[in-house]
Amino acid sequence: NRPQAGSVALAGLRGRSARDFSNQLVTEQGVMLLPSTGLGFGDGHVRFGLGRRTFPAGLERLDQYLANLASSL
């Protein structure tokens, strides 16, 4: 039997809307994070699903997105 759920992490964001951050990330990099608004925890966190086979590639794309974001500030 396969597990019905996997490990997750909830990461906090500073000065950004989790919903806006998640929408922009999926649009620009094809990486989907769940904003905490979908979990009833306000708008300051995003949820990572850690059990996917594509998790390492998703982290690489997230890193690219964050680097581009930092360079534009």
Coordinates of N, CA and C in Angstrom, one line a residue:
N1 N 0.8 -1.2 0.0 CA 0.0 0.0 0.0 C 0.9 1.2 0.0
R2 N 0.4 2.2 -0.8 CA 1.2 3.5 -0.9 C 0.6 4.4 0.2
P3 N 1.5 5.3 0.7 CA 1.0 6.3 1.7 C 0.0 7.2 1.0
Q4 N -1.0 7.7 1.8 CA -2.0 8.6 1.3 C -1.5 10.1 1.4
A5 N -0.5 10.4 2.1 CA 0.0 11.7 2.3 C 1.5 11.7 2.4
G6 N 2.1 12.8 2.3 CA 3.6 12.9 2.4 C 4.0 14.0 3.4
S7 N 5.3 14.2 3.5 CA 5.8 15.2 4.4 C 5.6 16.6 3.8
V8 N 5.3 17.6 4.6 CA 5.2 19.0 4.2 C 6.0 19.9 5.1
A9 N 6.2 21.1 4.6 CA 6.8 22.1 5.4 C 6.1 23.4 5.1
L10 N 5.9 24.2 6.1 CA 5.3 25.5 6.0 C 6.4 26.6 6.2
A11 N 6.7 27.4 5.2 CA 7.7 28.4 5.3 C 7.1 29.8 5.3
G12 N 7.6 30.6 6.2 CA 7.1 32.0 6.3 C 7.7 32.9 5.3
L13 N 6.9 33.9 4.9 CA 7.4 35.0 4.0 C 7.4 36.3 4.7
R14 N 8.3 37.1 4.4 CA 8.4 38.5 5.0 C 8.0 39.5 4.0
G15 N 7.0 40.3 4.4 CA 6.7 41.4 3.5 C 6.1 41.1 2.2
R16 N 5.6 39.9 2.0 CA 4.9 39.5 0.8 C 3.7 38.7 1.1
S17 N 2.7 38.8 0.2 CA 1.5 38.0 0.2 C 1.8 36.6 -0.3
A18 N 1.5 35.6 0.5 CA 1.7 34.2 0.1 C 1.0 33.9 -1.2
R19 N -0.2 34.4 -1.3 CA -1.0 34.2 -2.5 C -0.4 34.8 -3.8
D20 N 0.1 36.1 -3.6 CA 0.7 36.7 -4.8 C 2.1 36.0 -5.1
F21 N 2.8 35.7 -4.1 CA 4.1 35.0 -4.3 C 3.9 33.7 -5.0
S22 N 2.9 32.9 -4.6 CA 2.6 31.6 -5.2 C 2.1 31.7 -6.6
N23 N 1.3 32.7 -6.9 CA 0.8 32.9 -8.2 C 1.9 33.3 -9.2
Q24 N 2.8 34.2 -8.7 CA 3.9 34.7 -9.6 C 4.9 33.5 -9.8
L25 N 5.1 32.7 -8.8 CA 6.1 31.6 -8.9 C 5.6 30.6 -10.0
V26 N 4.3 30.2 -9.9 CA 3.8 29.2 -10.8 C 3.7 29.8 -12.2
T27 N 3.4 31.1 -12.4 CA 3.4 31.7 -13.7 C 4.8 31.8 -14.3
E28 N 5.8 32.2 -13.5 CA 7.1 32.4 -14.1 C 8.0 31.1 -14.1
Q29 N 7.8 30.2 -13.2 CA 8.7 29.1 -13.1 C 8.0 27.7 -13.2
G30 N 6.7 27.7 -13.2 CA 6.0 26.4 -13.2 C 6.0 25.6 -11.9
V31 N 6.3 26.3 -10.8 CA 6.4 25.7 -9.5 C 5.2 26.1 -8.7
M32 N 4.5 25.1 -8.2 CA 3.3 25.4 -7.4 C 3.6 25.1 -5.9
L33 N 3.3 26.2 -5.1 CA 3.3 26.1 -3.7 C 1.9 26.5 -3.2
L34 N 1.5 26.0 -2.2 CA 0.2 26.3 -1.7 C 0.3 27.4 -0.7
P35 N -0.4 28.6 -1.0 CA -0.4 29.7 0.0 C -1.2 29.3 1.2
S36 N -0.8 29.8 2.4 CA -1.4 29.5 3.6 C -2.9 30.0 3.7
T37 N -3.3 30.9 2.8 CA -4.7 31.3 2.8 C -5.6 30.1 2.5
G38 N -5.1 29.1 1.7 CA -5.8 27.9 1.4 C -5.9 26.9 2.6
L39 N -5.1 27.2 3.6 CA -5.1 26.3 4.8 C -5.7 27.0 6.0
G40 N -6.1 28.3 5.8 CA -6.7 29.0 7.0 C -5.7 29.6 7.9
F41 N -4.5 29.8 7.4 CA -3.4 30.4 8.3 C -3.0 31.8 7.9
G42 N -3.9 32.6 7.4 CA -3.5 33.9 7.0 C -2.8 33.9 5.6
D43 N -2.0 35.0 5.3 CA -1.4 35.2 4.0 C 0.1 35.3 4.1
G44 N 0.8 34.7 5.1 CA 2.2 34.9 5.3 C 3.1 33.7 5.1
H45 N 2.5 32.5 4.7 CA 3.3 31.3 4.6 C 3.0 30.6 3.3
V46 N 3.9 29.7 2.9 CA 3.6 28.8 1.7 C 3.9 27.4 2.2
R47 N 3.2 26.4 1.6 CA 3.4 25.0 2.0 C 4.2 24.3 0.8
F48 N 5.2 23.6 1.2 CA 6.0 22.8 0.3 C 5.6 21.3 0.5
G49 N 5.3 20.6 -0.6 CA 5.2 19.1 -0.5 C 6.5 18.5 -0.7
L50 N 7.0 17.8 0.2 CA 8.4 17.3 0.2 C 8.6 15.9 -0.5
G51 N 7.5 15.2 -0.7 CA 7.6 13.8 -1.2 C 7.6 13.6 -2.7
R52 N 7.5 14.6 -3.5 CA 7.4 14.5 -4.9 C 8.8 14.1 -5.5
R53 N 8.8 13.3 -6.6 CA 10.0 13.0 -7.3 C 10.6 14.2 -7.9
T54 N 9.8 15.2 -8.3 CA 10.3 16.4 -8.9 C 10.7 17.5 -7.9
F55 N 10.7 17.2 -6.6 CA 11.1 18.2 -5.6 C 12.4 18.9 -5.9
P56 N 13.5 18.1 -6.2 CA 14.8 18.8 -6.4 C 14.7 19.8 -7.6
A57 N 14.1 19.4 -8.6 CA 14.0 20.3 -9.8 C 13.1 21.5 -9.4
G58 N 12.1 21.3 -8.6 CA 11.3 22.5 -8.2 C 12.1 23.4 -7.3
L59 N 13.0 22.9 -6.4 CA 13.8 23.7 -5.6 C 14.8 24.6 -6.5
E60 N 15.3 23.9 -7.5 CA 16.2 24.7 -8.5 C 15.5 25.8 -9.1
R61 N 14.2 25.6 -9.5 CA 13.4 26.7 -10.1 C 13.1 27.7 -9.1
L62 N 12.8 27.3 -7.9 CA 12.5 28.3 -6.8 C 13.7 29.2 -6.6
D63 N 14.9 28.5 -6.6 CA 16.2 29.3 -6.4 C 16.4 30.3 -7.5
Q64 N 16.1 29.9 -8.7 CA 16.2 30.8 -9.9 C 15.3 32.0 -9.7
Y65 N 14.0 31.7 -9.3 CA 13.0 32.7 -9.1 C 13.5 33.7 -8.0
L66 N 13.9 33.2 -6.9 CA 14.4 34.1 -5.8 C 15.6 34.9 -6.2
A67 N 16.5 34.3 -7.0 CA 17.7 35.1 -7.4 C 17.3 36.2 -8.3
N68 N 16.3 35.9 -9.2 CA 15.8 37.0 -10.1 C 15.1 38.1 -9.4
L69 N 14.3 37.7 -8.4 CA 13.6 38.6 -7.5 C 14.6 39.5 -6.8
A70 N 15.6 38.9 -6.2 CA 16.6 39.7 -5.4 C 17.4 40.7 -6.3
S71 N 17.7 40.3 -7.5 CA 18.4 41.1 -8.4 C 17.6 42.3 -9.0
S72 N 16.3 42.2 -8.9 CA 15.4 43.2 -9.4 C 15.1 44.3 -8.3
L73 N 15.5 44.0 -7.0 CA 15.3 45.0 -5.9 C 16.3 46.1 -5.9

